[in-house]
XYZ file of C-alpha atoms in Angstrom:
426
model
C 36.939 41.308 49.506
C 34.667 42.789 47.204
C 37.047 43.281 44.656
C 38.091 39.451 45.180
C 34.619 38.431 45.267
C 33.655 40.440 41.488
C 36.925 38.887 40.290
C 35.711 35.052 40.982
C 32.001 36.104 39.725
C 33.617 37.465 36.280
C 36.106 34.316 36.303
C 32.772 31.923 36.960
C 30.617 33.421 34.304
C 33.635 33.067 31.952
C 33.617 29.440 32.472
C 29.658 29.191 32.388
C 29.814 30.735 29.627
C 32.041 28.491 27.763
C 30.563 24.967 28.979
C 27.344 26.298 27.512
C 28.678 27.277 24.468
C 30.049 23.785 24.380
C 26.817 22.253 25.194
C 25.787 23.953 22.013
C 27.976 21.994 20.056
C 27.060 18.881 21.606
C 23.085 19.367 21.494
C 22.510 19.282 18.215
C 24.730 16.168 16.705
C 22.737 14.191 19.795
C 19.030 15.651 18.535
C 19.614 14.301 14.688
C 21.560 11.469 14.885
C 24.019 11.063 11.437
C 23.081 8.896 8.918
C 20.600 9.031 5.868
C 17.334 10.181 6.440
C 14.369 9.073 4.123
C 10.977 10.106 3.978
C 7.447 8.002 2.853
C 4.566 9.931 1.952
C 1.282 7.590 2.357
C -2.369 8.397 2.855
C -2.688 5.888 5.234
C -2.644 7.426 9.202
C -1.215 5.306 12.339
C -3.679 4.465 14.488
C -6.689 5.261 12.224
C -5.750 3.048 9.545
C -4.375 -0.740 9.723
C -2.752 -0.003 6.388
C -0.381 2.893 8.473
C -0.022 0.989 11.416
C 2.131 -1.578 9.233
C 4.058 0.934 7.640
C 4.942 2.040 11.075
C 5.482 -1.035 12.651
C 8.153 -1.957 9.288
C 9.721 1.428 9.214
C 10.610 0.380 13.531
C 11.590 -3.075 12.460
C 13.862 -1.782 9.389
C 15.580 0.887 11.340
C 16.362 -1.493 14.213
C 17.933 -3.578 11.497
C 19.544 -0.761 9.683
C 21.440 1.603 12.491
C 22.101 4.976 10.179
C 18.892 4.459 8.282
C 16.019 6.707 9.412
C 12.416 7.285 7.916
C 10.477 10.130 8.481
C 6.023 9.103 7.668
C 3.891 11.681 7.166
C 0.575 11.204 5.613
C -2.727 12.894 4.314
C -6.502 11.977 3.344
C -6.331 11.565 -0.478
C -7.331 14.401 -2.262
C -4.919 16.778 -0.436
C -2.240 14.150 -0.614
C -2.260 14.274 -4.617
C -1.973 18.018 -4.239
C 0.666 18.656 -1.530
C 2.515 15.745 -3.575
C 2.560 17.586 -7.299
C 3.740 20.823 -5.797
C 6.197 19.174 -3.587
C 7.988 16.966 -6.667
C 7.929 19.590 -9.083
C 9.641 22.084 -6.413
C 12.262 19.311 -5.946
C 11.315 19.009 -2.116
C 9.238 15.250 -2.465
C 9.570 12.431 -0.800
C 12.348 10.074 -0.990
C 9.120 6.902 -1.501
C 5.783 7.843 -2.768
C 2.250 6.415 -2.403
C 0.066 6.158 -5.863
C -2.239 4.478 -7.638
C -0.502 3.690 -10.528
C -1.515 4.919 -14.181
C -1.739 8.911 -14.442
C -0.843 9.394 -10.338
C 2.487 8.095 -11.674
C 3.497 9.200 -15.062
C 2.953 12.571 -14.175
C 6.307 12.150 -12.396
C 8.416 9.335 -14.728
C 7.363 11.095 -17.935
C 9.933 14.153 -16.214
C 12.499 12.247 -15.136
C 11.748 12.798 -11.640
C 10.916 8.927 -10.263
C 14.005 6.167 -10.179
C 13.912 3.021 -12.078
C 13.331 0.384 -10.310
C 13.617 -2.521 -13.133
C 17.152 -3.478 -12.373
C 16.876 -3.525 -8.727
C 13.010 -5.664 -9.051
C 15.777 -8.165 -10.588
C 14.075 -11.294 -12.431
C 11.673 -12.646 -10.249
C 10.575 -8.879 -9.404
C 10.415 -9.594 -5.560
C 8.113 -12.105 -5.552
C 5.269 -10.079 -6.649
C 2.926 -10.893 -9.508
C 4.473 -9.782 -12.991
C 0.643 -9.045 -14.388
C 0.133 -5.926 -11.652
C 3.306 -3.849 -13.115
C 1.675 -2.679 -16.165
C 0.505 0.792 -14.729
C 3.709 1.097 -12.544
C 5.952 1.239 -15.938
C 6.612 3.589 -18.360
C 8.153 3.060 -21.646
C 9.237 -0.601 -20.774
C 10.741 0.463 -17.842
C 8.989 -0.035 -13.512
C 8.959 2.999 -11.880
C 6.499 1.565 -8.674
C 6.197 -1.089 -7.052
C 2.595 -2.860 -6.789
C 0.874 -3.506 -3.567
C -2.508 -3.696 -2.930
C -4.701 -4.458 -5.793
C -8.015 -2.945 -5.669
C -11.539 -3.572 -7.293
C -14.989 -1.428 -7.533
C -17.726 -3.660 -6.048
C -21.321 -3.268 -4.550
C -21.221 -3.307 -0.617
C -24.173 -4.786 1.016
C -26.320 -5.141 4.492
C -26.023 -9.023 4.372
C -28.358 -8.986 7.541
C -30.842 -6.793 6.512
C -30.851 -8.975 3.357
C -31.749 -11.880 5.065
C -34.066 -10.609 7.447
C -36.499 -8.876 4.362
C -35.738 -11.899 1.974
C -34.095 -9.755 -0.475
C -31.905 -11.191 -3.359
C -28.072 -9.923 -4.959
C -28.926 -8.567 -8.258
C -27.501 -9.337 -11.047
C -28.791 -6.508 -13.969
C -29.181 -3.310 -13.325
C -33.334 -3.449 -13.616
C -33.042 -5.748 -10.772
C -30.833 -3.336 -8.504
C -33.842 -0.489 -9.370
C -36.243 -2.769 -8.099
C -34.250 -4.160 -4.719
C -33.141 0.399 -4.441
C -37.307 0.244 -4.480
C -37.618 -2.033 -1.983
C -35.337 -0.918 0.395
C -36.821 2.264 0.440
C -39.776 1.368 0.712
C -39.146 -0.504 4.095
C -37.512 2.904 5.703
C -33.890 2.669 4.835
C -32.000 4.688 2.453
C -30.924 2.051 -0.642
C -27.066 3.610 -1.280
C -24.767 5.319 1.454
C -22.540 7.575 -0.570
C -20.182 10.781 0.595
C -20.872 13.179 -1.653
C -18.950 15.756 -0.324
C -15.846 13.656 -1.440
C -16.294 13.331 -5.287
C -14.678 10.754 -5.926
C -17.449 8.480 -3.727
C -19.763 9.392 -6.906
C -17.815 9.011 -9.899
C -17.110 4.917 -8.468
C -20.761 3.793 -9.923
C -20.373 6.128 -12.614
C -17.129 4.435 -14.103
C -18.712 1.244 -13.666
C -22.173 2.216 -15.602
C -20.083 3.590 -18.418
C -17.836 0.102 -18.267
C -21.632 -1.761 -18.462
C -23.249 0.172 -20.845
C -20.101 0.871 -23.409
C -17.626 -1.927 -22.667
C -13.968 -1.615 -21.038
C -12.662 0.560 -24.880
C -14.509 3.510 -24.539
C -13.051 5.188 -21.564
C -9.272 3.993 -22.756
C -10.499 5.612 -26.138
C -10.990 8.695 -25.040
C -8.191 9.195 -22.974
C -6.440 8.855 -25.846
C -8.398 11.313 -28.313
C -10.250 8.474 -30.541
C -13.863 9.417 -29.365
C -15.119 12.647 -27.215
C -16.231 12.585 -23.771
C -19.214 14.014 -24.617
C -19.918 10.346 -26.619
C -23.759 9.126 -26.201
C -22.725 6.278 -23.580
C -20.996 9.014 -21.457
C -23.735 11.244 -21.839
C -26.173 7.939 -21.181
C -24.290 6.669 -17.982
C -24.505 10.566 -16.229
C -28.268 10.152 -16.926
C -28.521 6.763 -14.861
C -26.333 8.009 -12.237
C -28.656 11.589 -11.737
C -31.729 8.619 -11.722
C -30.396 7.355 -8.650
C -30.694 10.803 -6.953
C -34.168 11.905 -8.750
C -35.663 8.037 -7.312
C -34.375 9.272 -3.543
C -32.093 6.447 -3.277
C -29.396 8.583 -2.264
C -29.118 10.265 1.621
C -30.897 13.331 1.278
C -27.702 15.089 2.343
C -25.293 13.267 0.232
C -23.328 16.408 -0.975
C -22.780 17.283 2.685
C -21.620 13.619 3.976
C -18.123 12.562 3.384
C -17.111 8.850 3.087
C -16.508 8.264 6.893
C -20.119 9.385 7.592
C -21.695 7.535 4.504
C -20.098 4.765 5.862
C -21.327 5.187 9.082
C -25.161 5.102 7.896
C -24.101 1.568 7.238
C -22.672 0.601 10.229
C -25.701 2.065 12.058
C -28.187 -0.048 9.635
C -29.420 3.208 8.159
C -28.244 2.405 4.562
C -28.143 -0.623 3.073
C -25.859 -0.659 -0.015
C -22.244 1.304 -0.990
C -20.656 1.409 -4.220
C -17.259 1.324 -3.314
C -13.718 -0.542 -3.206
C -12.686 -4.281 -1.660
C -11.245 -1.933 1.049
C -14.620 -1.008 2.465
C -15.020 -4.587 4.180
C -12.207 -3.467 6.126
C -13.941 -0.282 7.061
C -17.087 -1.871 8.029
C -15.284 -4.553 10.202
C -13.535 -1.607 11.997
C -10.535 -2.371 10.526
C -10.996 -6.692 10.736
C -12.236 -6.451 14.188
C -15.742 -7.200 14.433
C -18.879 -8.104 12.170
C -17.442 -10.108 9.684
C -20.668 -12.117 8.854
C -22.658 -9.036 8.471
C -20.964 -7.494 5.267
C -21.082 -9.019 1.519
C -20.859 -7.811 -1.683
C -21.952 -8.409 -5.349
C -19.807 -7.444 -8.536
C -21.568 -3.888 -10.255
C -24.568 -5.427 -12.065
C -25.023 -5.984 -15.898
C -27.174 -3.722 -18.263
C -29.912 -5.657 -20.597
C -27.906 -5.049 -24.309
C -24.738 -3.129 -22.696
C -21.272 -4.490 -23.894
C -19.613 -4.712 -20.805
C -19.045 -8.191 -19.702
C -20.027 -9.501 -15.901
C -16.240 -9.958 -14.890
C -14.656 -6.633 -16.359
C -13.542 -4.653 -13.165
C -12.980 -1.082 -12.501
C -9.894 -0.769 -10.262
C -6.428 -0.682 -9.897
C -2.828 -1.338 -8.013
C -2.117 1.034 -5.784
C 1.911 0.704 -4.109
C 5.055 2.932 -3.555
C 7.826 4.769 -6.098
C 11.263 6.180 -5.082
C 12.003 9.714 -5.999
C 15.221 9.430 -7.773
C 17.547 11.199 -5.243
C 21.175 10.094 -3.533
C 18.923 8.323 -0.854
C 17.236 6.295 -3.906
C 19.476 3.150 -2.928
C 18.256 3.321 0.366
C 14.664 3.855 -0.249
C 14.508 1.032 -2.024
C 16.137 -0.975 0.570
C 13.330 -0.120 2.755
C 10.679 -0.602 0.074
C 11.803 -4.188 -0.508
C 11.918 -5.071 3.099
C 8.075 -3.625 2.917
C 6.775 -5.445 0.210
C 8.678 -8.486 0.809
C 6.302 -11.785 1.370
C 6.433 -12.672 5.168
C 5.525 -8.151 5.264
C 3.114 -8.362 3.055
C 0.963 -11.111 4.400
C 1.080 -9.385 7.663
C -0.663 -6.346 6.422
C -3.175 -8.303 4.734
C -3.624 -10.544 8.013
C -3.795 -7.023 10.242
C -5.780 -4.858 7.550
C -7.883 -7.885 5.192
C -6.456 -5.950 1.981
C -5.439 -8.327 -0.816
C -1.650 -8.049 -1.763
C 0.074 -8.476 -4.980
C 2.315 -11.485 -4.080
C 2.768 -13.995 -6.878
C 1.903 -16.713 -5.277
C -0.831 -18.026 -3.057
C -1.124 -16.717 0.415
C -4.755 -16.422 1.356
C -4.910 -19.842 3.600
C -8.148 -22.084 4.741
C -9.301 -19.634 7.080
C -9.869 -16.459 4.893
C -12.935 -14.564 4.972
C -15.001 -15.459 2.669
C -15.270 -12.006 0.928
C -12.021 -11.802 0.827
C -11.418 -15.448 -0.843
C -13.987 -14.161 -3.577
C -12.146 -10.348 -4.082
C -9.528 -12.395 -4.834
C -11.585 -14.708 -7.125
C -12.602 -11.410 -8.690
C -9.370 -9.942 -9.509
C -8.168 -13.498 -10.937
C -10.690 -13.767 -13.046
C -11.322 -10.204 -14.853
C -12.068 -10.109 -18.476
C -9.837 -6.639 -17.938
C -9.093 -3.777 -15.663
C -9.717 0.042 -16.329
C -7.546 2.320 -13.650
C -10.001 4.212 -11.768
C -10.525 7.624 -13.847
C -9.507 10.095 -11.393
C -6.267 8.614 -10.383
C -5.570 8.279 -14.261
C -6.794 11.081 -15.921
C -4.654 14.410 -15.782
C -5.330 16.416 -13.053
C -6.896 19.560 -14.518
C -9.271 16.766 -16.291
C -9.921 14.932 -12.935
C -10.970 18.302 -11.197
C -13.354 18.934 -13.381
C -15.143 15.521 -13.583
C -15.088 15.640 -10.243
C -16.976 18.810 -10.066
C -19.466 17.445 -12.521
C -20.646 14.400 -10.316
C -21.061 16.557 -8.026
C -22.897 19.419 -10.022
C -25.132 16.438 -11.864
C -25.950 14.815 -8.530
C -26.936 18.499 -6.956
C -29.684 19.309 -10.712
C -26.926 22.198 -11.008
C -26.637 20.689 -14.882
C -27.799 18.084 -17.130
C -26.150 14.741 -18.491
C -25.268 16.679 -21.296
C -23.400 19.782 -19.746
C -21.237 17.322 -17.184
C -19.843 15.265 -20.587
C -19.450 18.811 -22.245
C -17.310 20.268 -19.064
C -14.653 17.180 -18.991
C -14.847 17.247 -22.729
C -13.463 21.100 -22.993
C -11.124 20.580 -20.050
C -9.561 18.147 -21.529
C -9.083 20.176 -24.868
C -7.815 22.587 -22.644
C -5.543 19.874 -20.890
């Protein structure tokens, strides 16, 4: 009986044995289901952002409608999204659609060869969105991104506060000194701004330089025809240390990031923010409360400068396709995305403009938002914002200048001199 008993045990395991190794097989082909599999890089984060709760929401919609089709989101805060993004595409392992800003952020990839070319699929009417926002999504007559949200450098303000000390939107930059003055002198600090990020400094100093210069300067030396170290450079780091010397910034700036600059707003502890349209969506908690209490005014005008009132510091920020075998299919996806009835539903869920062609804001738009869009119609022109244009060994090192400026670690002089020689290096 023993013998019989071993016999059935060795027969059973047998069979165990191969029903598991058969549930091997089955296991994985029901874990990853066949079909293509894409992937979308944003810097926008579901539930943290309205921006990547739409993405979400269309990449559930677009797979429901496309059985086989799968997308795979993953996303990052900015800075480390340009970085993880370089190494990935050069290493061949990037995304199947991109996030960027346009300009620099995305002919460091078409200048190799290594985004698709849209133009044929955009087809004539280019999807409905407006023909004027391509221009720093091509390369050499050709699209190689597809424009989205269009973005402009403004002055944020404490409308409240405003009204409650009588103070008035300036329009010249001696007037801003003397409302900074008042503010401060009434307990508050005048300017919220992250230091810790860089970028949250360079935004007024881009716009001084725009002022003071006019829109050709930067554009000129990007392309060789003057220095960086040029007077008005050197001139527009000197205003931009003032506003740290006059204690209008926190006194901890260069250990705040943006979320907690823009939380001295929120908590009436600052009063002003230089900073994108997309901040009135931040300061509403992503378009849910305190619409009323938020304004802006465009960067004011310097006594003799040559930059005109309506020139804007900004730019169009929307999606590529790496050019893969799954290009066809990310760009299925990215025109379901940016198609109109999509895109009005982000702006409606997030308040960011969108680059349709035609009107979509209706009678009910925020105010703000109705005059962002005023804004962008009616530039005199549009310089890319620096860092997301420059190249990125230049970039790091402006970056590190705003912040060494803004910290009395060097003069007006040295920060021009340091982007100068990187980008000799460059």
């Amino acid at each position: 009986m023993i013998i019989q008993r071993s016999k059935a045990g060795t027969i059973g395991r047998l069979i165990l044995t191969v029903l598991f190794g058969l549930l091997l097989m089955i296991v994985p082909a029901t874990a990853k289901p066949a079909g293509i599999r894409i992937s979308i890089w944003t810097i926008n984060q579901p539930g943290m952002d309205a921006v990547g709760n739409w993405v979400q929401k269309k990449i559930g919609q677009f797979e429901k409608a496309n059985p086989g089709i799968f997308i795979d989101h993953s996303f990052w805060e900015n800075q480390s999204y340009k970085i993880k993004l370089k190494v990935a595409m050069f290493s061949g392992k990037g995304p199947d659609i991109l996030y960027n800003w346009g300009g620099e952020s995305q002919l460091v990839y078409s200048r190799e060869g290594l985004l698709y070319d849209l133009t044929g699929d955009l087809g004539k009417h280019r999807w409905g969105l407006s023909p004027g926002m391509f221009a720093t999504h091509s390369y050499r007559g050709r699209i190689y991104g597809i424009p989205i949200f269009p973005t402009v450098d403004v002055v944020w303000y404490n409308k409240e506060l405003f009204v409650k000390h009588g103070w008035k939107t300036p329009q010249t930059w001696p007037e801003f000194l003397a409302l900074c003055d008042r503010i401060k002198a009434a307990g508050y600090i005048p300017v919220a701004m992250g230091g810790q990020e860089a970028w949250t400094i360079l935004h007024p100093y881009m716009d001084i330089v725009d002022r003071i210069a006019g829109s050709g300067l930067y554009p000129a030396a990007k392309a060789r025809q003057v220095s960086f170290t040029h007077p008005d450079f050197v001139a527009a780091f000197r205003i931009l240390q003032g506003l740290a010397q006059r204690d209008y910034l926190p006194a901890e700036v260069l250990s705040l990031n943006y979320t907690e600059a823009t939380q001295l707003m929120m908590q009436d502890k600052a009063v002003m923010m230089f900073m994108g349209d997309w901040q009135y969506s931040r300061l509403t908690n992503q378009m849910h409360r305190d619409f009323d209490k938020w304004d802006f005014f465009p960067f004011p005008v310097f006594p003799g400068g040559k930059g005109l009132p309506r020139n804007i510091i900004g730019a169009v920020d929307g999606f590529s396709v790496k050019n893969s075998k799954h290009a066809k299919a990310a760009v299925k996806f990215l025109k379901f995305l940016a198609s109109r009835d999509s895109l009005i539903e982000s702006y409606q869920k997030s308040g960011f403009l969108v680059a349709l062609a035609t009107p979509y804001l209706d009678k009910n738009a925020r105010p703000q938002l109705k005059r962002i869009a005023a804004l962008l119609a009616q530039a005199t022109s549009l310089t890319q914002w620096w860092d997301q244009d420059l190249p990125e060994a230049v970039t790091q090192v402006l970056l590190q200048s705003a912040q060494d400026l803004i910290a009395g670690r060097c003069s007006p002089e040295e920060a021009a001199a340091m982007i100068e020689a990187a980008y000799r290096k460059n």
